[in-house]
CSV table of C-alpha atoms in Angstrom, one decimal:
chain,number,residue,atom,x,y,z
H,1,UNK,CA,-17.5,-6.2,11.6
H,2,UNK,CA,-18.6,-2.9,13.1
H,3,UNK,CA,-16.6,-1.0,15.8
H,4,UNK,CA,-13.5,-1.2,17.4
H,5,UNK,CA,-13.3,-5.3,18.5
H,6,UNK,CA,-11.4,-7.2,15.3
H,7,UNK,CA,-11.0,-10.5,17.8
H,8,UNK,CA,-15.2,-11.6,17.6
H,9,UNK,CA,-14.9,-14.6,14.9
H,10,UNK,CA,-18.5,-14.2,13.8
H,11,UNK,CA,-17.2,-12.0,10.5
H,12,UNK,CA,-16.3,-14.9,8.3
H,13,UNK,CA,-13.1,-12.5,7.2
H,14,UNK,CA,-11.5,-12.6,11.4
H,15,UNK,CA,-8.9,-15.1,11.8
H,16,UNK,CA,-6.6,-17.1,9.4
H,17,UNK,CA,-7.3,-15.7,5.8
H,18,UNK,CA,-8.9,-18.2,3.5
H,19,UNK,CA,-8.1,-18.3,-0.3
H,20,UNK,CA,-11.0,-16.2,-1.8
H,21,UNK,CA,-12.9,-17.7,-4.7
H,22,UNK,CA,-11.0,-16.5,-8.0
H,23,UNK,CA,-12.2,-16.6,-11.5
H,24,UNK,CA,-9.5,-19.1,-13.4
H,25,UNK,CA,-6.1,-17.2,-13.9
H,26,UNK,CA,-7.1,-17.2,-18.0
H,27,UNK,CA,-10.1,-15.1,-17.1
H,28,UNK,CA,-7.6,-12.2,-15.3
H,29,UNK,CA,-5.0,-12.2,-18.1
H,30,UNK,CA,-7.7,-11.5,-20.9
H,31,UNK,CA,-9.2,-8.1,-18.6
H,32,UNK,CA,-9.2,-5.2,-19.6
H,33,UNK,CA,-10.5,-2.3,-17.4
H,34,UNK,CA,-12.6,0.4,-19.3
H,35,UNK,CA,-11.5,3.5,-18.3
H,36,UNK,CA,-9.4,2.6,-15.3
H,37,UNK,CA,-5.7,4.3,-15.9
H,38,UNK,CA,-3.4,4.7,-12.9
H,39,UNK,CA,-1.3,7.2,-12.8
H,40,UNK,CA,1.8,5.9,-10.1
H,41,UNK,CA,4.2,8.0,-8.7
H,42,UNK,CA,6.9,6.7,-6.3
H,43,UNK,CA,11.0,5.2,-6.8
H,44,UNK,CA,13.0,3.9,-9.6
H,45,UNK,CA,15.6,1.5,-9.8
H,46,UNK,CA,17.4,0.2,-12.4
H,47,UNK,CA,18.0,-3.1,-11.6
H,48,UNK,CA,15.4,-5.0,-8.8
H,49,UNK,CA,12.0,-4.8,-7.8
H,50,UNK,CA,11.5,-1.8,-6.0
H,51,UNK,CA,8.8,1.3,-6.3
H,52,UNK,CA,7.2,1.4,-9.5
H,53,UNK,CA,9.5,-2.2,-10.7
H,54,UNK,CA,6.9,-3.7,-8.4
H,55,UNK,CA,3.9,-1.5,-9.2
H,56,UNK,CA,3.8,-0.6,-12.5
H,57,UNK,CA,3.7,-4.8,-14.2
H,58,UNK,CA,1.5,-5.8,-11.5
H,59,UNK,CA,-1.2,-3.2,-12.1
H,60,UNK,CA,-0.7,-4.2,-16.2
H,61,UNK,CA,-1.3,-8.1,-15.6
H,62,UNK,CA,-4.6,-6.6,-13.6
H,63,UNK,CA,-5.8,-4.7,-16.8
H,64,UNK,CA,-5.3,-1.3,-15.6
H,65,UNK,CA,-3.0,1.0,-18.2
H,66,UNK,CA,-0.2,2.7,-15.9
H,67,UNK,CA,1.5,5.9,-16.3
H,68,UNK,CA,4.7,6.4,-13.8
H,69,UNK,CA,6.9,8.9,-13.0
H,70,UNK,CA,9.8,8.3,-10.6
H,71,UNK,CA,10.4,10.3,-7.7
H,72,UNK,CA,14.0,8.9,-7.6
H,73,UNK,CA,16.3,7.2,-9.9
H,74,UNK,CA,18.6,4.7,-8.6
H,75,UNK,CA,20.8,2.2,-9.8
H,76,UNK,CA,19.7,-0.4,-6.7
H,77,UNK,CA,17.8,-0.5,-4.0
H,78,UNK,CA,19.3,1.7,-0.8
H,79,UNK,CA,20.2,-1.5,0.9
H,80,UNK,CA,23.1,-2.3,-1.0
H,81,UNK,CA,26.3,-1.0,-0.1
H,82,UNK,CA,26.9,1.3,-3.3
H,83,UNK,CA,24.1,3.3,-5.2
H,84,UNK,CA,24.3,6.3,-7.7
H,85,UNK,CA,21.5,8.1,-9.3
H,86,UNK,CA,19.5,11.1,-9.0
H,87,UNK,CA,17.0,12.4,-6.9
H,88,UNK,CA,13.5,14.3,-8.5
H,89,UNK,CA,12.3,18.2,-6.7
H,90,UNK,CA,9.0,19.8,-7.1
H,91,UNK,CA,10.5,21.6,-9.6
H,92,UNK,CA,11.2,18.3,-12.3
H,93,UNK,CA,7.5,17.2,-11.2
H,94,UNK,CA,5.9,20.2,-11.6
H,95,UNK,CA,7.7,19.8,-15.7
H,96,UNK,CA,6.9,16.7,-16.1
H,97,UNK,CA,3.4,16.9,-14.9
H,98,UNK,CA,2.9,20.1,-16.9
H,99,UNK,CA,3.5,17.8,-19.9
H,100,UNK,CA,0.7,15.5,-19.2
H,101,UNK,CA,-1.2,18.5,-18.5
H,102,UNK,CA,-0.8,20.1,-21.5
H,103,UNK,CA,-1.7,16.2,-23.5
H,104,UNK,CA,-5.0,16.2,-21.6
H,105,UNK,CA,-4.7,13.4,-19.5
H,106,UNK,CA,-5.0,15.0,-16.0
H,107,UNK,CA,-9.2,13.6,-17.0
H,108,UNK,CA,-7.7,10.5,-17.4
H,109,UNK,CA,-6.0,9.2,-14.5
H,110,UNK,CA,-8.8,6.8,-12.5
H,111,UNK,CA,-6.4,6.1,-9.5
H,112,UNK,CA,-3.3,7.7,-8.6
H,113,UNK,CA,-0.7,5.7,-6.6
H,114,UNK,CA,2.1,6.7,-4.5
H,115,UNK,CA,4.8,5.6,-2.6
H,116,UNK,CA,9.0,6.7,-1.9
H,117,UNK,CA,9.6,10.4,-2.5
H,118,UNK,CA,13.6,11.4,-1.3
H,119,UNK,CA,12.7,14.9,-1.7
H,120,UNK,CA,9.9,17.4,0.7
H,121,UNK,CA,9.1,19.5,-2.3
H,122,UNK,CA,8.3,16.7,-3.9
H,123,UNK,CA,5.8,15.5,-2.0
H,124,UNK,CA,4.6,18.6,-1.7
H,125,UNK,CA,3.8,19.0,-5.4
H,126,UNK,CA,1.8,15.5,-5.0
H,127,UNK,CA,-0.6,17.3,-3.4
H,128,UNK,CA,-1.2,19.9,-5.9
H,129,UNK,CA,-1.4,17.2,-8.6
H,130,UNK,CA,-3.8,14.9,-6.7
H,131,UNK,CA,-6.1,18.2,-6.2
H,132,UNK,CA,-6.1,18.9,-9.9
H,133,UNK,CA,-6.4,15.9,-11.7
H,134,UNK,CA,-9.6,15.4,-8.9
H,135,UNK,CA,-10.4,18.8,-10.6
H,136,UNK,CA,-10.7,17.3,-14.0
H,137,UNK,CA,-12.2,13.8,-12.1
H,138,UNK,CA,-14.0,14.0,-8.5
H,139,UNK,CA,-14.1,10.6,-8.5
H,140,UNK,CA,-10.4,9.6,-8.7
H,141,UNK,CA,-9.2,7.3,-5.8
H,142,UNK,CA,-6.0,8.0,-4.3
H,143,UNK,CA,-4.1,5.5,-2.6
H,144,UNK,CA,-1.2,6.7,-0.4
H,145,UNK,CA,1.9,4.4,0.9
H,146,UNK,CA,3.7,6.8,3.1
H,147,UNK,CA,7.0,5.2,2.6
H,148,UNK,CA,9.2,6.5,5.8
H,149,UNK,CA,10.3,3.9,8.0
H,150,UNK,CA,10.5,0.4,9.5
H,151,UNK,CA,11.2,-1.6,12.4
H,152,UNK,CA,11.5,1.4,14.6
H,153,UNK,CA,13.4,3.7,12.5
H,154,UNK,CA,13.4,6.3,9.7
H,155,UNK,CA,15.1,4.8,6.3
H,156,UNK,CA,17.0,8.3,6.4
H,157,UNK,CA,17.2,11.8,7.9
H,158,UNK,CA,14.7,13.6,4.9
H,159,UNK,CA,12.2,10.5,5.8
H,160,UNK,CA,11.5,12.0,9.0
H,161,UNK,CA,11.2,15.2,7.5
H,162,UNK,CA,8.5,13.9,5.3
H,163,UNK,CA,6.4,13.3,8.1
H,164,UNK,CA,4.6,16.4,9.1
H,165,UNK,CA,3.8,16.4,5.2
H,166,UNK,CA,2.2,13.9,4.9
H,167,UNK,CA,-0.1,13.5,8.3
H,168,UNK,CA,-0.7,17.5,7.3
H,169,UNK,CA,-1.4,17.9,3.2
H,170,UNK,CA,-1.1,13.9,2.1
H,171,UNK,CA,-3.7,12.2,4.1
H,172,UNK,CA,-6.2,14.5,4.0
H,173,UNK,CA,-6.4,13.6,0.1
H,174,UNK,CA,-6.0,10.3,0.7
H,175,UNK,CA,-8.9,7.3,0.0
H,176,UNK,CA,-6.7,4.2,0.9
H,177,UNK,CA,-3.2,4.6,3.3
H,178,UNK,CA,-1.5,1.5,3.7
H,179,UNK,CA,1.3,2.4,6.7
H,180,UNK,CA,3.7,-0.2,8.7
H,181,UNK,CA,3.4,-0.3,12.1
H,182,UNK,CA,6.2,2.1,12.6
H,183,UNK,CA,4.9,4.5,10.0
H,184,UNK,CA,0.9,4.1,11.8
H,185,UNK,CA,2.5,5.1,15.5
H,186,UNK,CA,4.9,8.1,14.0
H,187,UNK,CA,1.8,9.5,12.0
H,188,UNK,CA,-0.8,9.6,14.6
H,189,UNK,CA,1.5,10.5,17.5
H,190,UNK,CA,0.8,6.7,19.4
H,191,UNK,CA,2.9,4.2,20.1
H,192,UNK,CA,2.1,1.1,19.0
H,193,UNK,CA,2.8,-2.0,21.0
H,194,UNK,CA,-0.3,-4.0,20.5
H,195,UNK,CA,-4.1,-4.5,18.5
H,196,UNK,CA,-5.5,-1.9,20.7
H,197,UNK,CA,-2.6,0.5,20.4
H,198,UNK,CA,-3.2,-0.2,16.6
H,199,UNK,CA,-6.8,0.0,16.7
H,200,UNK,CA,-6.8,3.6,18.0
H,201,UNK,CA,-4.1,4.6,15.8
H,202,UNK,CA,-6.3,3.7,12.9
H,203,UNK,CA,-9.5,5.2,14.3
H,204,UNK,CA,-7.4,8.5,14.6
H,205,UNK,CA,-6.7,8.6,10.3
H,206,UNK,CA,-10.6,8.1,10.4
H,207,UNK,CA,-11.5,10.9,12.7
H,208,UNK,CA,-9.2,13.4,11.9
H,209,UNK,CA,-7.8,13.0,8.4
H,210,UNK,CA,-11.2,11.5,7.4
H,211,UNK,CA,-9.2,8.4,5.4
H,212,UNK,CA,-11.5,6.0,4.4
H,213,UNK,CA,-9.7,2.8,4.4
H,214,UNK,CA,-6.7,2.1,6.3
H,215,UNK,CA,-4.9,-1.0,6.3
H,216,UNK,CA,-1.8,-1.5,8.8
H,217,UNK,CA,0.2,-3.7,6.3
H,218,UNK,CA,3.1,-5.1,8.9
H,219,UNK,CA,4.9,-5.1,12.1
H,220,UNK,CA,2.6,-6.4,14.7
H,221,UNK,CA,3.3,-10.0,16.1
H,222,UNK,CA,1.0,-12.0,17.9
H,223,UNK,CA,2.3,-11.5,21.7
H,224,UNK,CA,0.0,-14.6,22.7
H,225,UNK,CA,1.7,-17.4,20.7
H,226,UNK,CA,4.6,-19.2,22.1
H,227,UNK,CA,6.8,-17.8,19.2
H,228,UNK,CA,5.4,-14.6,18.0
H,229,UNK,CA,8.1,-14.7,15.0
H,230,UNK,CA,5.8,-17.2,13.5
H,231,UNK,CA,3.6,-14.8,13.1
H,232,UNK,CA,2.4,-11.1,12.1
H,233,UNK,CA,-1.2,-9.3,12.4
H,234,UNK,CA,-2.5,-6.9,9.0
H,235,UNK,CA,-5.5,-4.6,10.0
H,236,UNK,CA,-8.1,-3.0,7.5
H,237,UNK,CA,-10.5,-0.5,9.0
H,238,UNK,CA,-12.7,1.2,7.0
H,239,UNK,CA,-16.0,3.8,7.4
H,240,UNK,CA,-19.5,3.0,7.3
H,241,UNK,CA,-22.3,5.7,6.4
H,242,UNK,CA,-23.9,7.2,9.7
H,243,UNK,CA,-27.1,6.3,10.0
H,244,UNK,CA,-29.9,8.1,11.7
H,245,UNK,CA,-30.3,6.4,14.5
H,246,UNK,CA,-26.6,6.6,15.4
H,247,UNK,CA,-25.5,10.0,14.5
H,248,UNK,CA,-24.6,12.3,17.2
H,249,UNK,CA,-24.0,15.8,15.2
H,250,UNK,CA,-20.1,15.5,16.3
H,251,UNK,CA,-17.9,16.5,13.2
H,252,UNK,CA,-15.5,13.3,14.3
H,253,UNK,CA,-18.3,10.5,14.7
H,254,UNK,CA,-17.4,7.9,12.3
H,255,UNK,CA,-18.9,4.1,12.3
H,256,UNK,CA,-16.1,2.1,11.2
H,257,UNK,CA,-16.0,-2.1,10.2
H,258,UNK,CA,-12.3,-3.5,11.1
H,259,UNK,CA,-10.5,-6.6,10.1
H,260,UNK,CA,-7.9,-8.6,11.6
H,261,UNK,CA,-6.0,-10.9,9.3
H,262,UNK,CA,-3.3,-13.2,10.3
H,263,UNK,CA,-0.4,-14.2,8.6
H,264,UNK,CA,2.4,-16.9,8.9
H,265,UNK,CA,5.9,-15.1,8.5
H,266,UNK,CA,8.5,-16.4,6.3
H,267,UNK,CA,11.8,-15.9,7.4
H,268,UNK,CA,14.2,-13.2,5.7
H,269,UNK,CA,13.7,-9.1,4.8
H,270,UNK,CA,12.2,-9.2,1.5
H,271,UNK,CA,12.8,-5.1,-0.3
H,272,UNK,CA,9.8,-4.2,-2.4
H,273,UNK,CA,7.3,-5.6,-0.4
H,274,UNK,CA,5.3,-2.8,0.6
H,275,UNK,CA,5.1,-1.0,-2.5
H,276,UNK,CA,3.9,-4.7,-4.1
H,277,UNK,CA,1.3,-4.3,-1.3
H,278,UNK,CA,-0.4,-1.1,-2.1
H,279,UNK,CA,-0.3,-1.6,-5.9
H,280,UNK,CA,-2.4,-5.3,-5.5
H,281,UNK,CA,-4.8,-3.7,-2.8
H,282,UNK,CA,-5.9,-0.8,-5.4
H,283,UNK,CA,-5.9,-3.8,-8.2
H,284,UNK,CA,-8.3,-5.9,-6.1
H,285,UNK,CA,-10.2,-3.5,-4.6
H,286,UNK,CA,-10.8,-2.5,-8.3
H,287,UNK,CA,-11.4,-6.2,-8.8
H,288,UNK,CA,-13.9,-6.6,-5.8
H,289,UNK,CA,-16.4,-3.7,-6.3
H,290,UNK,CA,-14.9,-2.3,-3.0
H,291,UNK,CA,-15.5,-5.4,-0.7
H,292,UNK,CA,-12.2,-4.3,1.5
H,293,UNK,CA,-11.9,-8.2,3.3
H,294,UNK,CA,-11.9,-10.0,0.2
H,295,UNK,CA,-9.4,-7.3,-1.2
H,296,UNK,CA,-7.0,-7.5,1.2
H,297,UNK,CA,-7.5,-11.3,1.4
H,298,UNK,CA,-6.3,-11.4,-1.9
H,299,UNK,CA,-3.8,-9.2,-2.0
H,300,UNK,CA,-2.3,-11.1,1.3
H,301,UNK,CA,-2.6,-14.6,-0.6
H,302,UNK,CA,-0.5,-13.4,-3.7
H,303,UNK,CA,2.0,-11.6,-1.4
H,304,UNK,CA,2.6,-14.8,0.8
H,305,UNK,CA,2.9,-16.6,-2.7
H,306,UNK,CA,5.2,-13.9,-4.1
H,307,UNK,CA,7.5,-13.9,-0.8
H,308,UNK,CA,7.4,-17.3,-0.9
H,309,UNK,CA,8.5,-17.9,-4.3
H,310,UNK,CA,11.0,-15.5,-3.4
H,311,UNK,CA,12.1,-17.2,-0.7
H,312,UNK,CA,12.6,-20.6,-2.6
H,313,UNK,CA,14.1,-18.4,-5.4
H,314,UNK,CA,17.2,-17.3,-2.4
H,315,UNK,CA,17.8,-20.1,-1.1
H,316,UNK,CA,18.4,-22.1,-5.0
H,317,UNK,CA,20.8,-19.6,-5.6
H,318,UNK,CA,22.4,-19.4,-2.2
H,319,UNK,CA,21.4,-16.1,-1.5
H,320,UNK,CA,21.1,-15.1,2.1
H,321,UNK,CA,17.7,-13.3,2.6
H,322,UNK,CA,18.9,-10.8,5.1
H,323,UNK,CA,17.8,-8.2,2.7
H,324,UNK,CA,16.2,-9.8,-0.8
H,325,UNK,CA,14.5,-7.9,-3.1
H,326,UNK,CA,11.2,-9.2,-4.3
H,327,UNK,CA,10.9,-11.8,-7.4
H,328,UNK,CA,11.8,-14.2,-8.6
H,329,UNK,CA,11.7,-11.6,-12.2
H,330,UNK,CA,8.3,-10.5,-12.1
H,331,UNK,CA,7.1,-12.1,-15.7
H,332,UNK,CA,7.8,-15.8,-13.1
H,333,UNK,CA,5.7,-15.0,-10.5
H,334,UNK,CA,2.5,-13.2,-12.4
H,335,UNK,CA,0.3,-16.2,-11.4
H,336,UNK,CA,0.7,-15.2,-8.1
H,337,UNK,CA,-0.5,-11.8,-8.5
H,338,UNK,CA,-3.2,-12.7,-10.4
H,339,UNK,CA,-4.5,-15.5,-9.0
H,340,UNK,CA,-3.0,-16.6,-5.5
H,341,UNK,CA,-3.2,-19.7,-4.3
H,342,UNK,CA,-3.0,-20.2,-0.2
């Protein structure tokens, strides 16, 4: 729908999402995308689903061919109570990316893909990359997850420091963002305590860092239900061309069409879940010429499928889900991110 007013039901994409119609799952596994190569630059663990462990297969099932390089390197995810590894600076991305420069692929790359950086220089050198491989392709699509936060608070001390990077030099590049609730309000400078709080957060990415599709991914319960644990709001904005007739000559006048989706929690804190997020929305925005409800429709259905499965997975095995990484193992649960069910 047009505007700022997600609640008026007469958009067929407001409300409870439906399964989209899906070509048979046989039809997804034989695709192959011409000329589609994502180039996807965010964590690393050794063992779980985390970063590009819940990027990279994902993207593959979908047909794209995926390069990554790891901002970090860790044996686990940060939520368990020992990790080792190392940490990537501008200076080991600028190396490795120099490398791919020098194999002519910076022409290649059809989407690049972010998410985690531990490091401000780092993130930094994102920027450079994303303006030279647009260099060698104007058309390349960038989608950002500016991973800093949840639930109120910065995962660390160098999170918060990534901040002013990204609102400043990241989103500005940026096609697609795909912020939490906590990471919408620290970005744009609101707080964010319900849809209209939300709603003009978004606006704000449209207006001043001239995004062109955001999508709030998490963290904003329905205050009207009788238990609002049952349930959580995604928002998808996205801009419109002006037309005549509507154009005002102000530099910030965007027309924007905005989407409410909601979804039934599952209880537990699932790790991974946002980075699976971002990596399905570029797959099926790929996958639906653009159409931004039936992408994020999609990519809702196979994470409530994945989670799910996860779920199930936990409590078989007697694992409390307090803080579960996402799986079942990914080769289990590709159905679901091919073809979700509701």
């Amino acid at each position: 729908m047009d505007g700022d007013n997600p609640s008026n039901d007469s958009n067929n994409c407001v409300g409870r999402f439906p399964s989209p119609s899906l070509t048979p799952l046989e039809k997804y596994l034989a695709k192959e995308r011409d000329d589609k190569r994502v180039l996807s630059i965010q964590s690393h663990v050794v063992s779980g689903f985390v970063g590009n462990k819940c990027a990279v297969f994902p993207l593959q099932l979908h047909g794209f061919e995926v390069d990554s390089i790891n901002s970090v390197q860790f044996s686990n995810h940060t939520l368990y109570p020992n990790v080792r590894g190392q940490l990537l600076d501008e200076r080991d991305l600028a190396d490795l990316f120099e490398g791919i420069r020098l194999a002519d692929l910076t022409s290649k790359y059809s989407h690049i893909l972010t998410g985690y950086c531990g490091d401000a220089s780092f993130l930094r050198q994102i920027a450079a990359i994303i303006r030279e491989c647009r260099r060698h392709r104007p058309g390349l699509v960038y989608v950002c997850d500016p991973v800093m936060g949840d639930n109120g608070k910065y995962y660390n001390a160098m999170s918060r420091e990534l901040c002013a990077i990204y609102r400043d030099e990241i989103l500005p590049l940026a096609d697609v963002i795909t912020p939490n609730a906590f990471e919408l309000s620290e970005l744009s400078g609101f707080a964010i305590t319900n849809e209209a709080d939300c709603l003009r957060a978004i606006a704000h990415f449209h207006r001043v860092q001239k995004v062109r599709i955001v999508v709030m991914t998490s963290g904003l319960a329905d205050e009207s239900k009788a238990s609002s644990r049952s349930t959580m709001y995604c928002y998808a904005s996205e801009t419109l061309p002006l037309t005549p007739s509507i154009a005002t000559g102000d530099a910030d006048d965007v027309r924007l069409r905005q989407f409410r989706f909601e979804i039934p929690l599952i209880a537990g804190t699932f790790v991974g879940t946002g980075d699976l997020f971002a990596a399905l929305l570029l797959a099926w925005l790929e996958e639906s010429d653009g159409d931004l409800c039936h992408a994020v429709k999609a990519t809702i259905a196979s994470m409530q499928s994945v989670i799910g499965r996860t779920s199930d997975f936990a409590f078989a095995e007697g694992i409390a889900t307090d803080a579960v990484q996402i799986g079942p193992p990914q080769t289990k649960s590709k159905g679901n991110k091919l073809c979700p069910t509701p």
